[in-house]
Each structure stands twice: as structure tokens, then as C-alpha cells.
mmCIF file with all atom_site columns, C-alpha atoms in Angstrom:
data_model
loop_
_atom_site.group_PDB
_atom_site.id
_atom_site.type_symbol
_atom_site.label_atom_id
_atom_site.label_alt_id
_atom_site.label_comp_id
_atom_site.label_asym_id
_atom_site.label_entity_id
_atom_site.label_seq_id
_atom_site.pdbx_PDB_ins_code
_atom_site.Cartn_x
_atom_site.Cartn_y
_atom_site.Cartn_z
_atom_site.occupancy
_atom_site.B_iso_or_equiv
_atom_site.pdbx_formal_charge
_atom_site.auth_seq_id
_atom_site.auth_comp_id
_atom_site.auth_asym_id
_atom_site.auth_atom_id
_atom_site.pdbx_PDB_model_num
ATOM 1   C CA . MET M 1 1   ? -0.012  0.019  0.031   1.00 0.00 ? 1   MET M CA 1
ATOM 2   C CA . PRO M 1 2   ? 1.561   3.620  -0.887  1.00 0.00 ? 2   PRO M CA 1
ATOM 3   C CA . ASP M 1 3   ? 2.544   5.886  1.544   1.00 0.00 ? 3   ASP M CA 1
ATOM 4   C CA . ASP M 1 4   ? -0.231  8.667  2.067   1.00 0.00 ? 4   ASP M CA 1
ATOM 5   C CA . LYS M 1 5   ? 2.424   11.313 1.097   1.00 0.00 ? 5   LYS M CA 1
ATOM 6   C CA . THR M 1 6   ? 3.306   9.716  -2.252  1.00 0.00 ? 6   THR M CA 1
ATOM 7   C CA . GLY M 1 7   ? -0.158  10.117 -3.802  1.00 0.00 ? 7   GLY M CA 1
ATOM 8   C CA . PRO M 1 8   ? -0.667  13.609 -3.496  1.00 0.00 ? 8   PRO M CA 1
ATOM 9   C CA . ARG M 1 9   ? 3.085   14.533 -4.696  1.00 0.00 ? 9   ARG M CA 1
ATOM 10  C CA . ALA M 1 10  ? 2.535   12.035 -7.436  1.00 0.00 ? 10  ALA M CA 1
ATOM 11  C CA . LYS M 1 11  ? -0.571  13.775 -8.542  1.00 0.00 ? 11  LYS M CA 1
ATOM 12  C CA . PHE M 1 12  ? 0.873   17.330 -8.115  1.00 0.00 ? 12  PHE M CA 1
ATOM 13  C CA . THR M 1 13  ? 3.794   16.324 -10.338 1.00 0.00 ? 13  THR M CA 1
ATOM 14  C CA . ARG M 1 14  ? 1.412   15.125 -13.247 1.00 0.00 ? 14  ARG M CA 1
ATOM 15  C CA . GLU M 1 15  ? -0.620  18.188 -13.037 1.00 0.00 ? 15  GLU M CA 1
ATOM 16  C CA . LEU M 1 16  ? 2.338   20.812 -12.839 1.00 0.00 ? 16  LEU M CA 1
ATOM 17  C CA . PRO M 1 17  ? 3.149   20.458 -16.809 1.00 0.00 ? 17  PRO M CA 1
ATOM 18  C CA . ALA M 1 18  ? -0.517  20.917 -17.593 1.00 0.00 ? 18  ALA M CA 1
ATOM 19  C CA . VAL M 1 19  ? -0.586  24.314 -15.319 1.00 0.00 ? 19  VAL M CA 1
ATOM 20  C CA . ARG M 1 20  ? 2.462   25.335 -17.005 1.00 0.00 ? 20  ARG M CA 1
ATOM 21  C CA . ARG M 1 21  ? 1.478   24.772 -20.530 1.00 0.00 ? 21  ARG M CA 1
ATOM 22  C CA . ARG M 1 22  ? -2.277  26.548 -19.618 1.00 0.00 ? 22  ARG M CA 1
ATOM 23  C CA . ALA M 1 23  ? -0.092  29.479 -18.365 1.00 0.00 ? 23  ALA M CA 1
ATOM 24  C CA . LEU M 1 24  ? 2.118   29.870 -21.502 1.00 0.00 ? 24  LEU M CA 1
ATOM 25  C CA . ILE M 1 25  ? -0.988  29.634 -23.662 1.00 0.00 ? 25  ILE M CA 1
ATOM 26  C CA . GLU M 1 26  ? -2.667  32.256 -21.735 1.00 0.00 ? 26  GLU M CA 1
ATOM 27  C CA . ALA M 1 27  ? 0.136   34.350 -21.555 1.00 0.00 ? 27  ALA M CA 1
ATOM 28  C CA . THR M 1 28  ? 0.418   33.967 -25.379 1.00 0.00 ? 28  THR M CA 1
ATOM 29  C CA . ALA M 1 29  ? -3.308  35.068 -25.991 1.00 0.00 ? 29  ALA M CA 1
ATOM 30  C CA . ARG M 1 30  ? -2.367  38.089 -23.672 1.00 0.00 ? 30  ARG M CA 1
ATOM 31  C CA . CYS M 1 31  ? 0.463   39.212 -25.618 1.00 0.00 ? 31  CYS M CA 1
ATOM 32  C CA . LEU M 1 32  ? -1.342  38.842 -29.078 1.00 0.00 ? 32  LEU M CA 1
ATOM 33  C CA . ALA M 1 33  ? -4.127  40.811 -28.089 1.00 0.00 ? 33  ALA M CA 1
ATOM 34  C CA . GLU M 1 34  ? -1.783  43.471 -26.715 1.00 0.00 ? 34  GLU M CA 1
ATOM 35  C CA . ARG M 1 35  ? 1.095   43.565 -28.866 1.00 0.00 ? 35  ARG M CA 1
ATOM 36  C CA . GLY M 1 36  ? 0.228   41.598 -32.103 1.00 0.00 ? 36  GLY M CA 1
ATOM 37  C CA . HIS M 1 37  ? 2.243   38.391 -33.557 1.00 0.00 ? 37  HIS M CA 1
ATOM 38  C CA . ALA M 1 38  ? 5.389   40.433 -34.756 1.00 0.00 ? 38  ALA M CA 1
ATOM 39  C CA . ALA M 1 39  ? 6.013   41.648 -31.186 1.00 0.00 ? 39  ALA M CA 1
ATOM 40  C CA . THR M 1 40  ? 5.059   38.441 -29.315 1.00 0.00 ? 40  THR M CA 1
ATOM 41  C CA . SER M 1 41  ? 8.420   37.028 -28.042 1.00 0.00 ? 41  SER M CA 1
ATOM 42  C CA . VAL M 1 42  ? 9.510   33.909 -26.010 1.00 0.00 ? 42  VAL M CA 1
ATOM 43  C CA . ARG M 1 43  ? 10.923  36.434 -23.467 1.00 0.00 ? 43  ARG M CA 1
ATOM 44  C CA . ASP M 1 44  ? 7.402   38.315 -23.001 1.00 0.00 ? 44  ASP M CA 1
ATOM 45  C CA . VAL M 1 45  ? 5.397   35.475 -22.991 1.00 0.00 ? 45  VAL M CA 1
ATOM 46  C CA . CYS M 1 46  ? 7.322   33.555 -20.203 1.00 0.00 ? 46  CYS M CA 1
ATOM 47  C CA . ALA M 1 47  ? 7.640   36.810 -18.128 1.00 0.00 ? 47  ALA M CA 1
ATOM 48  C CA . ARG M 1 48  ? 3.849   37.002 -18.160 1.00 0.00 ? 48  ARG M CA 1
ATOM 49  C CA . ALA M 1 49  ? 3.433   33.436 -17.382 1.00 0.00 ? 49  ALA M CA 1
ATOM 50  C CA . GLY M 1 50  ? 6.171   33.545 -14.782 1.00 0.00 ? 50  GLY M CA 1
ATOM 51  C CA . VAL M 1 51  ? 8.075   30.794 -15.858 1.00 0.00 ? 51  VAL M CA 1
ATOM 52  C CA . SER M 1 52  ? 11.607  30.157 -17.638 1.00 0.00 ? 52  SER M CA 1
ATOM 53  C CA . PRO M 1 53  ? 12.309  30.733 -21.365 1.00 0.00 ? 53  PRO M CA 1
ATOM 54  C CA . GLY M 1 54  ? 13.372  27.204 -21.747 1.00 0.00 ? 54  GLY M CA 1
ATOM 55  C CA . LEU M 1 55  ? 9.897   25.983 -21.169 1.00 0.00 ? 55  LEU M CA 1
ATOM 56  C CA . VAL M 1 56  ? 8.600   27.333 -24.219 1.00 0.00 ? 56  VAL M CA 1
ATOM 57  C CA . ARG M 1 57  ? 10.875  24.736 -26.276 1.00 0.00 ? 57  ARG M CA 1
ATOM 58  C CA . HIS M 1 58  ? 10.220  21.958 -23.710 1.00 0.00 ? 58  HIS M CA 1
ATOM 59  C CA . TYR M 1 59  ? 6.685   22.197 -23.785 1.00 0.00 ? 59  TYR M CA 1
ATOM 60  C CA . PHE M 1 60  ? 5.995   23.456 -27.424 1.00 0.00 ? 60  PHE M CA 1
ATOM 61  C CA . GLY M 1 61  ? 8.966   23.256 -29.550 1.00 0.00 ? 61  GLY M CA 1
ATOM 62  C CA . GLY M 1 62  ? 9.305   26.919 -29.950 1.00 0.00 ? 62  GLY M CA 1
ATOM 63  C CA . ILE M 1 63  ? 7.208   30.077 -30.141 1.00 0.00 ? 63  ILE M CA 1
ATOM 64  C CA . ASP M 1 64  ? 5.583   29.265 -33.516 1.00 0.00 ? 64  ASP M CA 1
ATOM 65  C CA . ALA M 1 65  ? 4.263   25.955 -32.055 1.00 0.00 ? 65  ALA M CA 1
ATOM 66  C CA . LEU M 1 66  ? 2.905   27.844 -28.922 1.00 0.00 ? 66  LEU M CA 1
ATOM 67  C CA . ILE M 1 67  ? 1.011   30.143 -31.104 1.00 0.00 ? 67  ILE M CA 1
ATOM 68  C CA . ALA M 1 68  ? -0.509  27.514 -33.062 1.00 0.00 ? 68  ALA M CA 1
ATOM 69  C CA . GLU M 1 69  ? -1.630  25.782 -29.858 1.00 0.00 ? 69  GLU M CA 1
ATOM 70  C CA . THR M 1 70  ? -3.052  29.135 -28.728 1.00 0.00 ? 70  THR M CA 1
ATOM 71  C CA . TYR M 1 71  ? -5.127  29.307 -31.790 1.00 0.00 ? 71  TYR M CA 1
ATOM 72  C CA . ARG M 1 72  ? -6.204  25.723 -31.218 1.00 0.00 ? 72  ARG M CA 1
ATOM 73  C CA . SER M 1 73  ? -7.109  26.492 -27.569 1.00 0.00 ? 73  SER M CA 1
ATOM 74  C CA . ILE M 1 74  ? -8.946  29.887 -28.038 1.00 0.00 ? 74  ILE M CA 1
ATOM 75  C CA . GLY M 1 75  ? -11.004 28.139 -31.063 1.00 0.00 ? 75  GLY M CA 1
ATOM 76  C CA . SER M 1 76  ? -11.858 25.216 -28.655 1.00 0.00 ? 76  SER M CA 1
ATOM 77  C CA . HIS M 1 77  ? -13.014 27.883 -25.808 1.00 0.00 ? 77  HIS M CA 1
ATOM 78  C CA . VAL M 1 78  ? -15.199 29.805 -28.369 1.00 0.00 ? 78  VAL M CA 1
ATOM 79  C CA . ALA M 1 79  ? -16.874 26.584 -29.417 1.00 0.00 ? 79  ALA M CA 1
ATOM 80  C CA . GLU M 1 80  ? -17.460 25.569 -25.666 1.00 0.00 ? 80  GLU M CA 1
ATOM 81  C CA . THR M 1 81  ? -18.878 28.977 -24.766 1.00 0.00 ? 81  THR M CA 1
ATOM 82  C CA . LEU M 1 82  ? -21.266 28.443 -27.758 1.00 0.00 ? 82  LEU M CA 1
ATOM 83  C CA . VAL M 1 83  ? -22.441 24.829 -26.630 1.00 0.00 ? 83  VAL M CA 1
ATOM 84  C CA . ILE M 1 84  ? -22.930 26.055 -23.028 1.00 0.00 ? 84  ILE M CA 1
ATOM 85  C CA . ALA M 1 85  ? -25.461 28.604 -24.528 1.00 0.00 ? 85  ALA M CA 1
ATOM 86  C CA . LEU M 1 86  ? -26.887 25.795 -26.556 1.00 0.00 ? 86  LEU M CA 1
ATOM 87  C CA . ASN M 1 87  ? -27.343 23.602 -23.601 1.00 0.00 ? 87  ASN M CA 1
ATOM 88  C CA . ALA M 1 88  ? -28.881 26.350 -21.636 1.00 0.00 ? 88  ALA M CA 1
ATOM 89  C CA . ALA M 1 89  ? -31.530 27.010 -24.301 1.00 0.00 ? 89  ALA M CA 1
ATOM 90  C CA . ASP M 1 90  ? -34.935 25.607 -24.742 1.00 0.00 ? 90  ASP M CA 1
ATOM 91  C CA . ALA M 1 91  ? -34.938 22.265 -26.615 1.00 0.00 ? 91  ALA M CA 1
ATOM 92  C CA . THR M 1 92  ? -36.654 23.293 -29.700 1.00 0.00 ? 92  THR M CA 1
ATOM 93  C CA . PRO M 1 93  ? -34.465 23.595 -32.905 1.00 0.00 ? 93  PRO M CA 1
ATOM 94  C CA . GLU M 1 94  ? -35.507 27.301 -33.060 1.00 0.00 ? 94  GLU M CA 1
ATOM 95  C CA . ALA M 1 95  ? -34.371 28.231 -29.626 1.00 0.00 ? 95  ALA M CA 1
ATOM 96  C CA . ARG M 1 96  ? -31.136 26.538 -29.768 1.00 0.00 ? 96  ARG M CA 1
ATOM 97  C CA . LEU M 1 97  ? -30.363 28.394 -33.202 1.00 0.00 ? 97  LEU M CA 1
ATOM 98  C CA . ARG M 1 98  ? -31.613 31.805 -31.842 1.00 0.00 ? 98  ARG M CA 1
ATOM 99  C CA . ALA M 1 99  ? -29.472 31.139 -28.700 1.00 0.00 ? 99  ALA M CA 1
ATOM 100 C CA . PHE M 1 100 ? -26.294 30.316 -30.890 1.00 0.00 ? 100 PHE M CA 1
ATOM 101 C CA . ILE M 1 101 ? -26.928 33.653 -32.588 1.00 0.00 ? 101 ILE M CA 1
ATOM 102 C CA . ASP M 1 102 ? -26.998 35.258 -29.107 1.00 0.00 ? 102 ASP M CA 1
ATOM 103 C CA . ALA M 1 103 ? -24.083 34.041 -27.697 1.00 0.00 ? 103 ALA M CA 1
ATOM 104 C CA . SER M 1 104 ? -22.161 35.112 -30.858 1.00 0.00 ? 104 SER M CA 1
ATOM 105 C CA . PHE M 1 105 ? -22.773 38.515 -29.757 1.00 0.00 ? 105 PHE M CA 1
ATOM 106 C CA . ARG M 1 106 ? -22.020 38.418 -25.952 1.00 0.00 ? 106 ARG M CA 1
ATOM 107 C CA . PRO M 1 107 ? -18.880 38.302 -23.824 1.00 0.00 ? 107 PRO M CA 1
ATOM 108 C CA . PRO M 1 108 ? -16.509 36.465 -23.973 1.00 0.00 ? 108 PRO M CA 1
ATOM 109 C CA . VAL M 1 109 ? -17.355 35.791 -27.662 1.00 0.00 ? 109 VAL M CA 1
ATOM 110 C CA . LEU M 1 110 ? -17.801 39.783 -28.519 1.00 0.00 ? 110 LEU M CA 1
ATOM 111 C CA . ASP M 1 111 ? -14.499 40.865 -27.078 1.00 0.00 ? 111 ASP M CA 1
ATOM 112 C CA . PRO M 1 112 ? -12.389 43.469 -28.907 1.00 0.00 ? 112 PRO M CA 1
ATOM 113 C CA . ASP M 1 113 ? -9.305  41.448 -27.307 1.00 0.00 ? 113 ASP M CA 1
ATOM 114 C CA . LEU M 1 114 ? -10.299 38.269 -28.941 1.00 0.00 ? 114 LEU M CA 1
ATOM 115 C CA . LEU M 1 115 ? -10.595 40.214 -32.067 1.00 0.00 ? 115 LEU M CA 1
ATOM 116 C CA . SER M 1 116 ? -6.973  41.221 -31.774 1.00 0.00 ? 116 SER M CA 1
ATOM 117 C CA . ILE M 1 117 ? -6.034  37.602 -31.231 1.00 0.00 ? 117 ILE M CA 1
ATOM 118 C CA . TRP M 1 118 ? -7.837  36.360 -34.003 1.00 0.00 ? 118 TRP M CA 1
ATOM 119 C CA . LEU M 1 119 ? -6.545  39.106 -36.367 1.00 0.00 ? 119 LEU M CA 1
ATOM 120 C CA . SER M 1 120 ? -2.778  37.863 -35.663 1.00 0.00 ? 120 SER M CA 1
ATOM 121 C CA . PHE M 1 121 ? -4.070  34.076 -36.616 1.00 0.00 ? 121 PHE M CA 1
ATOM 122 C CA . TRP M 1 122 ? -5.558  35.177 -39.811 1.00 0.00 ? 122 TRP M CA 1
ATOM 123 C CA . ALA M 1 123 ? -2.635  37.061 -40.823 1.00 0.00 ? 123 ALA M CA 1
ATOM 124 C CA . LEU M 1 124 ? -0.697  33.860 -40.356 1.00 0.00 ? 124 LEU M CA 1
ATOM 125 C CA . VAL M 1 125 ? -3.099  31.548 -42.050 1.00 0.00 ? 125 VAL M CA 1
ATOM 126 C CA . ARG M 1 126 ? -1.514  32.190 -45.551 1.00 0.00 ? 126 ARG M CA 1
ATOM 127 C CA . ARG M 1 127 ? 2.106   31.521 -44.511 1.00 0.00 ? 127 ARG M CA 1
ATOM 128 C CA . ASP M 1 128 ? 2.033   28.906 -41.623 1.00 0.00 ? 128 ASP M CA 1
ATOM 129 C CA . GLU M 1 129 ? 0.943   25.456 -42.475 1.00 0.00 ? 129 GLU M CA 1
ATOM 130 C CA . ALA M 1 130 ? 0.229   24.652 -38.817 1.00 0.00 ? 130 ALA M CA 1
ATOM 131 C CA . ILE M 1 131 ? -2.039  27.602 -38.518 1.00 0.00 ? 131 ILE M CA 1
ATOM 132 C CA . ARG M 1 132 ? -3.603  26.989 -41.814 1.00 0.00 ? 132 ARG M CA 1
ATOM 133 C CA . GLN M 1 133 ? -4.542  23.409 -40.604 1.00 0.00 ? 133 GLN M CA 1
ATOM 134 C CA . ILE M 1 134 ? -6.058  24.722 -37.111 1.00 0.00 ? 134 ILE M CA 1
ATOM 135 C CA . HIS M 1 135 ? -7.865  27.223 -39.109 1.00 0.00 ? 135 HIS M CA 1
ATOM 136 C CA . ARG M 1 136 ? -9.629  24.726 -41.176 1.00 0.00 ? 136 ARG M CA 1
ATOM 137 C CA . ASP M 1 137 ? -10.361 22.376 -38.230 1.00 0.00 ? 137 ASP M CA 1
ATOM 138 C CA . VAL M 1 138 ? -11.892 25.296 -35.999 1.00 0.00 ? 138 VAL M CA 1
ATOM 139 C CA . TYR M 1 139 ? -14.064 26.643 -38.940 1.00 0.00 ? 139 TYR M CA 1
ATOM 140 C CA . ALA M 1 140 ? -15.083 23.106 -40.199 1.00 0.00 ? 140 ALA M CA 1
ATOM 141 C CA . ALA M 1 141 ? -16.103 22.317 -36.612 1.00 0.00 ? 141 ALA M CA 1
ATOM 142 C CA . TYR M 1 142 ? -18.085 25.751 -36.365 1.00 0.00 ? 142 TYR M CA 1
ATOM 143 C CA . ARG M 1 143 ? -19.984 25.063 -39.689 1.00 0.00 ? 143 ARG M CA 1
ATOM 144 C CA . ARG M 1 144 ? -20.766 21.488 -38.960 1.00 0.00 ? 144 ARG M CA 1
ATOM 145 C CA . ARG M 1 145 ? -22.420 22.565 -35.638 1.00 0.00 ? 145 ARG M CA 1
ATOM 146 C CA . LEU M 1 146 ? -24.034 25.462 -37.377 1.00 0.00 ? 146 LEU M CA 1
ATOM 147 C CA . GLU M 1 147 ? -25.055 23.268 -40.390 1.00 0.00 ? 147 GLU M CA 1
ATOM 148 C CA . GLY M 1 148 ? -26.820 20.746 -37.893 1.00 0.00 ? 148 GLY M CA 1
ATOM 149 C CA . LEU M 1 149 ? -28.818 23.558 -35.943 1.00 0.00 ? 149 LEU M CA 1
ATOM 150 C CA . ILE M 1 150 ? -29.976 24.874 -39.459 1.00 0.00 ? 150 ILE M CA 1
ATOM 151 C CA . ALA M 1 151 ? -30.964 21.572 -40.560 1.00 0.00 ? 151 ALA M CA 1
ATOM 152 C CA . GLU M 1 152 ? -33.042 20.783 -37.277 1.00 0.00 ? 152 GLU M CA 1
ATOM 153 C CA . ALA M 1 153 ? -34.509 24.248 -37.622 1.00 0.00 ? 153 ALA M CA 1
ATOM 154 C CA . ALA M 1 154 ? -35.676 24.013 -41.064 1.00 0.00 ? 154 ALA M CA 1
ATOM 155 C CA . GLY M 1 155 ? -37.169 20.485 -40.659 1.00 0.00 ? 155 GLY M CA 1
ATOM 156 C CA . SER M 1 156 ? -38.780 19.157 -43.859 1.00 0.00 ? 156 SER M CA 1
ATOM 157 C CA . ARG M 1 157 ? -38.112 22.658 -45.615 1.00 0.00 ? 157 ARG M CA 1
ATOM 158 C CA . PRO M 1 158 ? -35.688 22.145 -48.691 1.00 0.00 ? 158 PRO M CA 1
ATOM 159 C CA . VAL M 1 159 ? -32.412 23.933 -47.648 1.00 0.00 ? 159 VAL M CA 1
ATOM 160 C CA . ASP M 1 160 ? -29.084 23.397 -48.828 1.00 0.00 ? 160 ASP M CA 1
ATOM 161 C CA . THR M 1 161 ? -27.866 23.138 -45.054 1.00 0.00 ? 161 THR M CA 1
ATOM 162 C CA . ALA M 1 162 ? -24.203 22.971 -46.154 1.00 0.00 ? 162 ALA M CA 1
ATOM 163 C CA . LEU M 1 163 ? -24.576 26.187 -48.185 1.00 0.00 ? 163 LEU M CA 1
ATOM 164 C CA . ALA M 1 164 ? -26.881 27.908 -45.629 1.00 0.00 ? 164 ALA M CA 1
ATOM 165 C CA . ALA M 1 165 ? -23.993 27.123 -42.689 1.00 0.00 ? 165 ALA M CA 1
ATOM 166 C CA . LEU M 1 166 ? -21.574 28.619 -44.841 1.00 0.00 ? 166 LEU M CA 1
ATOM 167 C CA . ALA M 1 167 ? -23.437 31.993 -45.883 1.00 0.00 ? 167 ALA M CA 1
ATOM 168 C CA . PHE M 1 168 ? -24.457 32.129 -42.313 1.00 0.00 ? 168 PHE M CA 1
ATOM 169 C CA . THR M 1 169 ? -20.900 31.798 -41.028 1.00 0.00 ? 169 THR M CA 1
ATOM 170 C CA . ALA M 1 170 ? -19.975 34.865 -43.451 1.00 0.00 ? 170 ALA M CA 1
ATOM 171 C CA . MET M 1 171 ? -22.821 36.926 -41.992 1.00 0.00 ? 171 MET M CA 1
ATOM 172 C CA . LEU M 1 172 ? -22.175 36.214 -38.388 1.00 0.00 ? 172 LEU M CA 1
ATOM 173 C CA . ASP M 1 173 ? -18.155 36.802 -38.741 1.00 0.00 ? 173 ASP M CA 1
ATOM 174 C CA . GLY M 1 174 ? -19.020 40.026 -40.553 1.00 0.00 ? 174 GLY M CA 1
ATOM 175 C CA . LEU M 1 175 ? -21.168 41.385 -37.890 1.00 0.00 ? 175 LEU M CA 1
ATOM 176 C CA . TRP M 1 176 ? -18.872 40.293 -35.403 1.00 0.00 ? 176 TRP M CA 1
ATOM 177 C CA . LEU M 1 177 ? -15.955 41.859 -36.836 1.00 0.00 ? 177 LEU M CA 1
ATOM 178 C CA . GLU M 1 178 ? -17.624 45.332 -37.585 1.00 0.00 ? 178 GLU M CA 1
ATOM 179 C CA . LEU M 1 179 ? -18.915 45.070 -33.652 1.00 0.00 ? 179 LEU M CA 1
ATOM 180 C CA . CYS M 1 180 ? -15.544 44.608 -32.525 1.00 0.00 ? 180 CYS M CA 1
ATOM 181 C CA . LEU M 1 181 ? -13.792 47.434 -34.620 1.00 0.00 ? 181 LEU M CA 1
ATOM 182 C CA . ASP M 1 182 ? -16.466 49.787 -34.142 1.00 0.00 ? 182 ASP M CA 1
ATOM 183 C CA . PRO M 1 183 ? -19.060 49.465 -31.608 1.00 0.00 ? 183 PRO M CA 1
ATOM 184 C CA . SER M 1 184 ? -20.570 52.988 -32.333 1.00 0.00 ? 184 SER M CA 1
ATOM 185 C CA . VAL M 1 185 ? -22.329 51.755 -35.731 1.00 0.00 ? 185 VAL M CA 1
ATOM 186 C CA . PHE M 1 186 ? -24.633 49.243 -34.287 1.00 0.00 ? 186 PHE M CA 1
ATOM 187 C CA . THR M 1 187 ? -25.149 47.369 -30.919 1.00 0.00 ? 187 THR M CA 1
ATOM 188 C CA . PRO M 1 188 ? -25.059 43.709 -30.250 1.00 0.00 ? 188 PRO M CA 1
ATOM 189 C CA . ASP M 1 189 ? -28.693 43.650 -30.033 1.00 0.00 ? 189 ASP M CA 1
ATOM 190 C CA . ASP M 1 190 ? -28.890 44.972 -33.569 1.00 0.00 ? 190 ASP M CA 1
ATOM 191 C CA . ALA M 1 191 ? -26.576 42.359 -34.692 1.00 0.00 ? 191 ALA M CA 1
ATOM 192 C CA . VAL M 1 192 ? -28.706 39.464 -33.263 1.00 0.00 ? 192 VAL M CA 1
ATOM 193 C CA . ARG M 1 193 ? -31.919 41.136 -35.062 1.00 0.00 ? 193 ARG M CA 1
ATOM 194 C CA . ILE M 1 194 ? -30.176 40.876 -38.202 1.00 0.00 ? 194 ILE M CA 1
ATOM 195 C CA . ALA M 1 195 ? -29.135 37.529 -37.757 1.00 0.00 ? 195 ALA M CA 1
ATOM 196 C CA . ASN M 1 196 ? -32.579 36.252 -36.358 1.00 0.00 ? 196 ASN M CA 1
ATOM 197 C CA . GLY M 1 197 ? -34.012 38.079 -39.465 1.00 0.00 ? 197 GLY M CA 1
ATOM 198 C CA . TRP M 1 198 ? -32.129 35.294 -41.521 1.00 0.00 ? 198 TRP M CA 1
ATOM 199 C CA . VAL M 1 199 ? -33.585 32.763 -39.342 1.00 0.00 ? 199 VAL M CA 1
ATOM 200 C CA . ASP M 1 200 ? -37.069 34.101 -39.752 1.00 0.00 ? 200 ASP M CA 1
ATOM 201 C CA . GLY M 1 201 ? -36.574 33.898 -43.576 1.00 0.00 ? 201 GLY M CA 1
ATOM 202 C CA . LEU M 1 202 ? -35.430 30.239 -43.110 1.00 0.00 ? 202 LEU M CA 1
ATOM 203 C CA . LEU M 1 203 ? -38.299 29.204 -40.853 1.00 0.00 ? 203 LEU M CA 1
ATOM 204 C CA . SER M 1 204 ? -40.847 30.907 -43.531 1.00 0.00 ? 204 SER M CA 1
ATOM 205 C CA . GLY M 1 205 ? -39.324 29.054 -46.280 1.00 0.00 ? 205 GLY M CA 1
ATOM 206 C CA . ASN M 1 206 ? -37.304 31.891 -47.903 1.00 0.00 ? 206 ASN M CA 1
ATOM 207 C CA . ALA M 1 207 ? -33.618 30.873 -47.072 1.00 0.00 ? 207 ALA M CA 1
ATOM 208 C CA . MET M 1 208 ? -32.316 33.589 -48.992 1.00 0.00 ? 208 MET M CA 1
ATOM 209 C CA . GLY M 1 209 ? -32.202 31.626 -52.326 1.00 0.00 ? 209 GLY M CA 1
ATOM 210 C CA . LEU M 1 210 ? -30.642 28.639 -50.561 1.00 0.00 ? 210 LEU M CA 1
ATOM 211 C CA . ALA M 1 211 ? -33.209 26.118 -51.323 1.00 0.00 ? 211 ALA M CA 1
ATOM 212 C CA . ALA M 1 212 ? -31.736 22.355 -51.846 1.00 0.00 ? 212 ALA M CA 1
ATOM 213 C CA . ASP M 1 213 ? -31.598 21.432 -55.458 1.00 0.00 ? 213 ASP M CA 1
ATOM 214 C CA . THR M 1 214 ? -34.661 19.073 -56.439 1.00 0.00 ? 214 THR M CA 1
#
């Protein structure tokens, strides 16, 4: 039978790397939000995380891999936030789709700092294969969830759900981007109303020309 002191110490040893990795990811996100990709360095990240610079290479292999993992982590966090909103909504397909819309324009998804971080990632998509693949994965998962919500809400209506999800994603992204860039033009409630108008069209059988081929 193991000594009582061994268990807690072993557990702490296993958890410590995860804690340090999380601290590095969170520090990287803060650096990207405040300084952008070009000014995000190993030294700054580690100073914010309170760890030695050697841990970036130890846990991630380098700053580029750390930034890529930060993209994956933030994408997962946004997805989890939207899932929480879906789980809290009424069980009807329409209510779930509208809850998805509302959560898209509320904190923590609607956040100017998140925009700054996202812009850093977007700038890297065209020249960094790892970032490009994570971008594909994050948005593919997002569209799949949205496609499922649209299909459930549409019911028997003939809607090309894949094309509808693509169009709806573009609209939500555009509204989110404009809100973060200049919130004086319109409000989050306005954005929700615009997106809900699209849902109204879907439910009335007029899905913006996105009827499925028959």
C-alpha cells in the first residue's frame, strides 16, 4: 500500500506540466491581444506566465508551435462557450439556433481583445501550414455545428444546409468583426436582430435563395 504522502505528491507532479502549459497559452493570448504577432516573443510570454524561457521549447518546441496551440485553445474555448449557450436554451431547434446567435454577440465571444488575437491568427493562415490546418479544423467544426442547427430548424423545408451554414457563418463573422472594430455603428442587439431575421426567412421557407436542389 503506497505511503499517504506519495499520492498527493505524484498527483501534483502530473498536474504541474498542464498548469505550466496553460499559463504559457494564456500569456501568449495576452501578448497577441496587446502587441500582435510580430511583437510576441518568448521572453515576453514567459515573463507574463512566470516561467523560464526554456519551457517554451520544452513543452511546445518553439514560439510558432505555442502560437498555433494558442489558436487551437481559443477556438476550443469559443466552441465550448457556444455549446454552453445551446445547452442552456429551450430544447426546440429554433430556440437552439437563436441561442447560438445570441451567444455569438455576447461576452466572452464578443470581445475586442479576442478580435486582436484572431487578427494575428488570420494574418498567419496564408504562410504558416500549422495555423492554416488549425484554421480549417476550427471553422469546419463551427460550420458542422451550425449546419446541424440549421437542418434541425429547417425541418422538412428544402434547404441546402451546407451552403446555408457557409453563408450564415460569413454573416455572423462580418457582424462580429464590425462590432469589434467600431461598436458605435450598431449594437450587439442590432446584430442579433439581423441574424434572427435570417432565421425568420429560413422558418418561413425563404432561406435567402438557399433551397436545396430537387
